[in-house]
Amino acid sequence: MYGAEIDEIDQKAVADHQLREFEARIARGEKIEPGDWMPTEYRRQLVRMISQHAHSEVVGMLPEGAWITRAPSLRRKMILLAKVQDEAGHGQYLYHAAETLGATREEMLEALHSGSAKYSNIFNYPTLNWADVGVIGYLVDFAAILNQTMLARCSYGPYARAMVRICAEENFHKKQGQDLVIRMAQGTPHQKAMVQDSINRWWWPTLMMFGPPDSDSPNSPVLKRWGIKTKTNDELRQTFINEVIPELHALELSVPDPDLHYDPQTENWVTGPINWDEFWRVIQGDGPCNKERLEARVNAHAEGYWVRDALAAYARKQSIDHT
Ligand code: FAQ
């Protein structure tokens, strides 16, 4: 055997050993930290997921942000302002978590602004009336919480820790949304009709938020193997449906699904088919508001250049002062 072949065998043995150690750590419930050895694919999957998640939080400020100036009372305006501001903070935590894996902020933002990065399908739909603020808080934040509670236990330390804080804030977001929906459902017939109309529009896109069906989810197997996801897209979606349907029915609200029924054998609420063609179209850039959302982000970034310049100048001055 030649030296080069022996080197290759040695390298493979080392790599196999590292992978076994890495998987044993995950099996023991240890967190993987930024400086630790990790497979290239683990790093790639995390950067993909965390950066998309960060973009979702930031783009997610836009649909509700549009209603800040039109909130019906000072109290509601303050609540909404706080919520939208929280989403910006969530974006920051998440971009930082992705940076610990070697992704730079510039690369991530460039991917968002050029349209090559994904962000949650849900934020490509318009907010047409005030009830949408309640329904986003109630349904969309609840869907996000279920997903993120799982991610708070994921194997990558910085992502898991960011999720703990984010989930606490999302719980407040859900409660304010649920409170608004309850008030409107118990308000005038016009208010009730508004909130029902809003649920009709947001129901199916919210179910799509959990991702494609397990049979069509290419990333799930590797994410589950390495403890990033511990539940599948369909499992989380079903948990959401089972929890939300009785709550909506208690408010005499419905979802726009003639096939919805309760299956006593599985104890699940079963929905009709989800329009996955719509989902794929929306996440590939062809939803009702994709263009508008991206334009808003690109413009905000351009208009914020002076803040970045000022921060960079301050950082330069600090480093000169300390040399
Ligand atoms: N939207 O193989 P899978 C929030 C893509 S935060 C767009 O199943 P995976 C807070 C997926 O990227 C909401 N694209 O993918 C808030 C993949 O494409 P790729 C965001 C989606 O990663 C509330 C392809 O489809 N939360 O709402 C979506 O295993 C209110 C195949 O799919 C997170 O990002 C989708 N819904 O599972 C803010 C949580 N689903 O990348 C403001 C972290 C799938 O290969 C107001 N992310 N795709 O090109 C996750 O948990 C996962 O990434 C899933 C998707 C579950 C979203």
Coordinates of C-alpha atoms and ligand atoms in Angstrom, one line a residue:
M1 CA 0.0 0.0 0.0
Y2 CA 1.3 3.5 -0.8
G3 CA 1.7 6.3 1.7
A4 CA -1.1 8.4 0.2
E5 CA -3.6 5.5 0.5
I6 CA -2.6 4.9 4.1
D7 CA -3.1 8.6 4.8
E8 CA -6.5 8.4 3.2
I9 CA -7.5 5.4 5.4
D10 CA -6.2 7.1 8.5
Q11 CA -8.2 10.3 7.7
K12 CA -11.3 8.2 7.2
A13 CA -10.8 6.4 10.5
V14 CA -10.3 9.8 12.3
A15 CA -13.5 11.2 10.6
D16 CA -15.5 8.1 11.6
H17 CA -14.3 8.3 15.1
Q18 CA -15.2 12.0 15.3
L19 CA -18.7 11.3 13.9
R20 CA -19.3 8.5 16.4
E21 CA -18.2 10.8 19.3
F22 CA -20.3 13.6 18.0
E23 CA -23.4 11.4 17.8
A24 CA -22.7 9.9 21.2
R25 CA -22.7 13.4 22.7
I26 CA -26.0 14.2 21.1
A27 CA -27.4 10.9 22.4
R28 CA -26.3 11.8 25.9
G29 CA -28.2 15.1 25.6
E30 CA -25.1 17.3 25.5
K31 CA -25.1 20.5 23.7
I32 CA -22.8 21.1 20.7
E33 CA -21.0 24.4 21.1
P34 CA -19.5 26.7 18.4
G35 CA -15.9 25.5 18.8
D36 CA -16.7 21.8 18.9
W37 CA -16.1 19.4 16.0
M38 CA -19.3 19.0 13.9
P39 CA -20.0 17.4 10.5
T40 CA -20.1 19.9 7.7
E41 CA -23.6 18.9 6.9
Y42 CA -24.7 19.6 10.5
R43 CA -23.2 23.1 10.2
R44 CA -24.9 23.7 6.8
Q45 CA -28.3 22.6 8.0
L46 CA -28.1 24.8 11.0
V47 CA -27.0 27.9 9.0
R48 CA -29.8 27.2 6.6
M49 CA -32.4 26.9 9.3
I50 CA -31.3 29.6 11.7
S51 CA -30.8 32.2 9.0
Q52 CA -34.2 31.4 7.5
H53 CA -35.6 31.7 10.9
A54 CA -33.9 35.1 11.5
H55 CA -35.2 36.4 8.1
S56 CA -38.7 35.2 9.1
E57 CA -38.6 37.2 12.3
V58 CA -37.5 40.3 10.5
V59 CA -39.8 40.1 7.5
G60 CA -42.5 39.1 10.0
M61 CA -42.4 42.6 11.5
L62 CA -43.9 44.0 8.2
P63 CA -47.5 42.6 8.1
E64 CA -48.3 43.6 11.7
G65 CA -46.1 46.7 11.6
A66 CA -48.5 48.1 9.0
W67 CA -51.2 48.4 11.6
I68 CA -49.2 50.3 14.3
T69 CA -50.5 53.6 13.1
R70 CA -54.0 52.3 12.8
A71 CA -54.4 50.6 16.2
P72 CA -57.8 51.3 17.7
S73 CA -56.5 52.5 21.1
L74 CA -53.3 53.6 22.8
R75 CA -53.2 50.4 24.8
R76 CA -53.5 48.2 21.6
K77 CA -50.8 50.4 19.9
M78 CA -48.4 50.0 22.8
I79 CA -48.9 46.2 22.8
L80 CA -48.4 46.0 19.1
L81 CA -45.3 48.2 19.1
A82 CA -43.8 46.0 21.8
K83 CA -44.5 42.9 19.9
V84 CA -43.1 44.1 16.6
Q85 CA -40.0 45.3 18.4
D86 CA -39.6 41.9 20.0
E87 CA -39.6 40.3 16.6
A88 CA -36.6 42.6 15.6
G89 CA -34.8 41.4 18.7
H90 CA -35.5 37.7 17.8
G91 CA -33.9 38.4 14.4
Q92 CA -30.8 39.7 16.2
Y93 CA -30.5 36.7 18.5
L94 CA -30.9 34.4 15.6
Y95 CA -28.4 36.2 13.3
H96 CA -25.9 36.0 16.1
A97 CA -26.6 32.3 16.6
A98 CA -25.9 31.7 12.8
E99 CA -22.7 33.8 13.1
T100 CA -21.4 31.4 15.7
L101 CA -21.3 28.8 12.8
G102 CA -19.3 31.1 10.5
A103 CA -22.0 32.7 8.5
T104 CA -21.6 36.5 8.2
R105 CA -24.4 39.0 8.6
E106 CA -23.5 40.4 5.2
E107 CA -23.9 37.1 3.5
M108 CA -27.2 36.3 5.2
L109 CA -28.6 39.7 4.4
E110 CA -27.4 39.5 0.8
A111 CA -29.2 36.2 0.4
L112 CA -32.4 37.7 1.8
H113 CA -32.3 40.8 -0.3
S114 CA -31.4 39.0 -3.5
G115 CA -34.4 36.6 -3.0
S116 CA -32.2 33.5 -2.8
A117 CA -32.9 32.9 0.9
K118 CA -36.2 31.6 2.2
Y119 CA -38.3 33.0 5.0
S120 CA -41.6 31.7 6.4
N121 CA -44.4 31.4 3.8
I122 CA -46.9 33.1 6.3
F123 CA -45.4 36.6 5.9
N124 CA -46.2 36.7 2.2
Y125 CA -50.0 37.3 2.9
P126 CA -51.5 40.7 3.4
T127 CA -53.0 42.1 6.6
L128 CA -56.3 43.5 5.5
N129 CA -58.0 44.4 8.7
W130 CA -57.4 44.9 12.4
A131 CA -58.6 41.4 13.3
D132 CA -55.5 40.1 11.4
V133 CA -53.3 41.5 14.2
G134 CA -55.2 39.3 16.6
V135 CA -55.2 36.2 14.4
I136 CA -51.5 36.5 13.6
G137 CA -50.8 36.7 17.3
Y138 CA -53.1 33.9 18.2
L139 CA -52.6 31.4 15.3
V140 CA -49.2 32.3 13.8
D141 CA -47.4 32.9 17.1
F142 CA -48.9 29.7 18.6
A143 CA -47.6 27.7 15.6
A144 CA -44.2 29.3 16.0
I145 CA -44.2 28.5 19.7
L146 CA -44.9 24.8 19.1
N147 CA -42.0 24.7 16.7
Q148 CA -39.7 26.8 18.8
T149 CA -40.4 24.9 22.0
M150 CA -39.1 21.9 20.2
L151 CA -36.0 23.8 19.0
A152 CA -35.3 25.1 22.5
R153 CA -34.2 21.5 23.2
C154 CA -32.2 21.1 20.0
S155 CA -28.6 19.9 20.1
Y156 CA -26.9 23.1 19.1
G157 CA -26.3 25.2 22.2
P158 CA -26.6 28.8 20.9
Y159 CA -29.8 28.1 18.9
A160 CA -31.4 26.3 21.9
R161 CA -30.6 29.1 24.3
A162 CA -31.9 31.8 21.9
M163 CA -35.1 29.8 21.6
V164 CA -35.7 29.8 25.4
R165 CA -35.8 33.5 25.5
I166 CA -37.7 33.9 22.2
C167 CA -40.4 31.4 23.4
A168 CA -41.0 33.4 26.5
E169 CA -41.7 36.5 24.4
E170 CA -43.8 34.6 21.8
N171 CA -46.0 33.4 24.7
F172 CA -46.8 37.0 25.4
H173 CA -47.5 37.5 21.7
K174 CA -49.9 34.6 21.6
K175 CA -51.7 35.8 24.6
Q176 CA -52.3 39.3 23.3
G177 CA -53.5 37.8 20.0
Q178 CA -55.8 35.4 21.7
D179 CA -57.2 38.2 23.9
L180 CA -57.9 40.3 20.8
V181 CA -59.6 37.4 19.0
I182 CA -61.8 36.6 22.1
R183 CA -62.8 40.2 22.5
M184 CA -63.7 40.5 18.8
A185 CA -65.5 37.2 18.8
Q186 CA -67.6 38.4 21.7
G187 CA -68.1 41.9 20.4
T188 CA -70.6 43.3 17.8
P189 CA -71.7 41.1 14.9
H190 CA -69.5 43.2 12.7
Q191 CA -66.4 42.5 14.9
K192 CA -67.2 38.8 15.0
A193 CA -67.5 38.8 11.2
M194 CA -64.2 40.5 10.8
V195 CA -62.4 38.0 13.0
Q196 CA -64.0 35.1 11.2
D197 CA -63.0 36.5 7.9
S198 CA -59.5 36.8 9.2
I199 CA -59.4 33.2 10.4
N200 CA -60.7 32.1 7.0
R201 CA -57.7 33.8 5.3
W202 CA -55.0 32.8 7.7
W203 CA -56.0 29.2 8.5
W204 CA -54.4 27.3 5.6
P205 CA -51.2 29.4 5.4
T206 CA -50.7 28.8 9.1
L207 CA -51.0 25.0 8.7
M208 CA -48.4 25.3 5.9
M209 CA -46.0 27.1 8.3
F210 CA -45.0 23.7 9.8
G211 CA -43.4 22.8 6.5
P212 CA -44.3 20.2 3.8
P213 CA -45.7 16.8 4.8
D214 CA -43.2 14.4 6.2
S215 CA -43.2 12.4 3.0
D216 CA -42.0 15.5 1.1
S217 CA -39.6 17.0 3.7
P218 CA -36.0 16.3 2.5
N219 CA -34.3 17.9 5.5
S220 CA -36.2 16.2 8.3
P221 CA -34.3 12.9 8.4
V222 CA -30.9 14.4 9.0
L223 CA -32.3 17.1 11.3
K224 CA -33.9 14.4 13.4
R225 CA -30.8 12.2 13.4
W226 CA -28.7 15.0 14.8
G227 CA -31.2 16.2 17.4
I228 CA -32.1 19.5 15.7
K229 CA -35.7 18.6 15.1
T230 CA -37.2 16.1 17.6
K231 CA -40.7 16.1 16.1
T232 CA -41.7 16.0 12.4
N233 CA -43.6 18.7 10.5
D234 CA -46.8 16.6 10.5
E235 CA -46.5 15.8 14.2
L236 CA -46.3 19.5 15.2
R237 CA -49.0 20.4 12.7
Q238 CA -51.4 17.8 14.3
T239 CA -50.6 19.1 17.8
F240 CA -51.5 22.6 16.7
I241 CA -54.8 21.5 15.0
N242 CA -55.9 19.5 18.0
E243 CA -55.2 22.4 20.4
V244 CA -56.7 25.2 18.4
I245 CA -59.9 23.7 17.0
P246 CA -61.7 23.2 20.3
E247 CA -60.6 26.7 21.4
L248 CA -62.1 28.3 18.2
H249 CA -65.3 26.2 18.5
A250 CA -65.7 27.4 22.1
L251 CA -65.7 31.0 20.7
E252 CA -68.2 29.9 18.0
L253 CA -65.6 30.5 15.4
S254 CA -64.8 28.0 12.6
V255 CA -62.1 27.2 10.1
P256 CA -62.7 27.2 6.3
D257 CA -62.6 23.4 5.9
P258 CA -65.7 21.4 5.0
D259 CA -63.8 18.1 5.6
L260 CA -62.7 18.9 9.1
H261 CA -63.8 16.1 11.5
Y262 CA -62.9 14.5 14.8
D263 CA -61.6 11.0 14.6
P264 CA -62.4 9.3 18.0
Q265 CA -60.0 6.4 17.2
T266 CA -56.9 8.5 16.9
E267 CA -58.3 11.4 19.0
N268 CA -57.2 13.8 16.3
W269 CA -59.0 16.6 14.5
V270 CA -58.5 15.6 10.8
T271 CA -58.4 18.4 8.2
G272 CA -59.1 18.2 4.5
P273 CA -56.2 18.4 2.0
I274 CA -53.7 21.2 2.2
N275 CA -52.9 23.0 -1.0
W276 CA -49.2 22.2 -1.2
D277 CA -49.0 23.7 -4.7
E278 CA -49.8 27.1 -3.1
F279 CA -47.1 26.5 -0.4
W280 CA -44.4 25.7 -2.9
R281 CA -45.4 28.7 -5.1
V282 CA -45.3 31.1 -2.2
I283 CA -41.9 30.0 -0.8
Q284 CA -40.4 30.2 -4.3
G285 CA -41.3 33.9 -4.4
D286 CA -44.8 33.9 -6.0
G287 CA -47.0 34.7 -3.1
P288 CA -49.4 37.7 -2.8
C289 CA -46.8 39.9 -1.0
N290 CA -43.4 38.5 -1.7
K291 CA -42.3 41.4 -3.9
E292 CA -43.6 44.0 -1.5
R293 CA -41.9 42.3 1.5
L294 CA -38.5 42.1 -0.2
E295 CA -38.7 45.7 -1.5
A296 CA -39.5 46.9 2.1
R297 CA -36.5 45.0 3.5
V298 CA -34.1 46.2 0.7
N299 CA -35.2 49.8 1.2
A300 CA -34.9 49.6 5.0
H301 CA -31.4 48.2 4.6
A302 CA -30.4 51.0 2.2
E303 CA -31.9 53.7 4.4
G304 CA -30.1 52.3 7.4
Y305 CA -26.6 52.6 5.9
W306 CA -25.7 55.7 8.0
V307 CA -26.4 53.7 11.2
R308 CA -24.0 50.9 10.1
D309 CA -21.4 53.5 9.1
A310 CA -21.7 55.2 12.5
L311 CA -21.4 52.0 14.3
A312 CA -18.4 50.9 12.3
A313 CA -16.7 54.3 12.9
Y314 CA -17.3 54.0 16.6
A315 CA -15.9 50.5 16.7
R316 CA -12.8 51.7 14.8
K317 CA -12.3 54.6 17.3
Q318 CA -12.7 52.2 20.2
S319 CA -10.0 49.9 18.8
I320 CA -7.6 52.8 18.2
D321 CA -8.3 54.2 21.7
H322 CA -7.4 50.8 23.2
T323 CA -4.2 50.2 21.3
Ligands
FAQ1 N1 -41.8 28.7 4.9 O1 -37.3 19.7 4.4 P1 -38.3 20.7 4.9 C1 -42.4 33.2 13.5 C2 -38.8 25.0 3.0 S1 -41.0 32.4 13.1 C3 -40.8 28.8 4.0 O2 -39.4 20.2 5.7 P2 -37.1 21.9 7.3 C4 -42.3 34.3 14.6 C5 -37.5 24.5 3.7 O3 -36.7 25.6 4.1 C6 -41.5 31.4 11.7 N2 -40.1 27.7 3.6 O4 -37.5 21.8 5.7 C7 -43.2 35.4 14.3 C8 -36.9 23.6 2.7 O5 -36.2 24.4 1.7 P3 -34.6 24.6 1.7 C9 -40.3 30.7 11.2 C10 -40.3 26.5 4.2 O6 -36.2 23.0 7.5 C11 -44.6 35.3 14.5 C12 -38.1 23.1 1.9 O7 -39.2 23.9 2.2 N3 -39.9 29.6 12.0 O8 -43.4 32.9 12.9 C13 -41.3 26.4 5.1 O9 -36.8 20.5 7.7 C14 -45.4 36.4 14.2 C15 -38.4 21.6 2.4 O10 -38.9 21.6 3.7 C16 -38.7 28.9 11.7 O11 -38.1 29.2 10.8 C17 -42.1 27.5 5.5 N4 -43.1 27.5 6.4 O12 -38.5 22.3 8.0 C18 -42.7 36.6 13.7 C19 -38.4 27.9 12.7 N5 -41.4 25.1 5.5 O13 -34.2 25.3 2.9 C20 -43.5 37.6 13.4 C21 -37.1 27.1 12.3 C22 -40.4 24.5 4.8 O14 -34.1 23.1 1.7 C23 -44.9 37.5 13.7 N6 -37.3 26.3 11.1 N7 -39.8 25.3 4.0 O15 -34.3 25.3 0.4 C24 -37.9 25.1 11.1 O16 -38.3 24.6 12.2 C25 -37.9 24.3 9.8 O17 -37.0 24.9 9.0 C26 -39.3 24.2 9.2 C27 -39.1 23.5 7.8 C28 -40.2 23.4 10.1 C29 -39.9 25.6 8.9

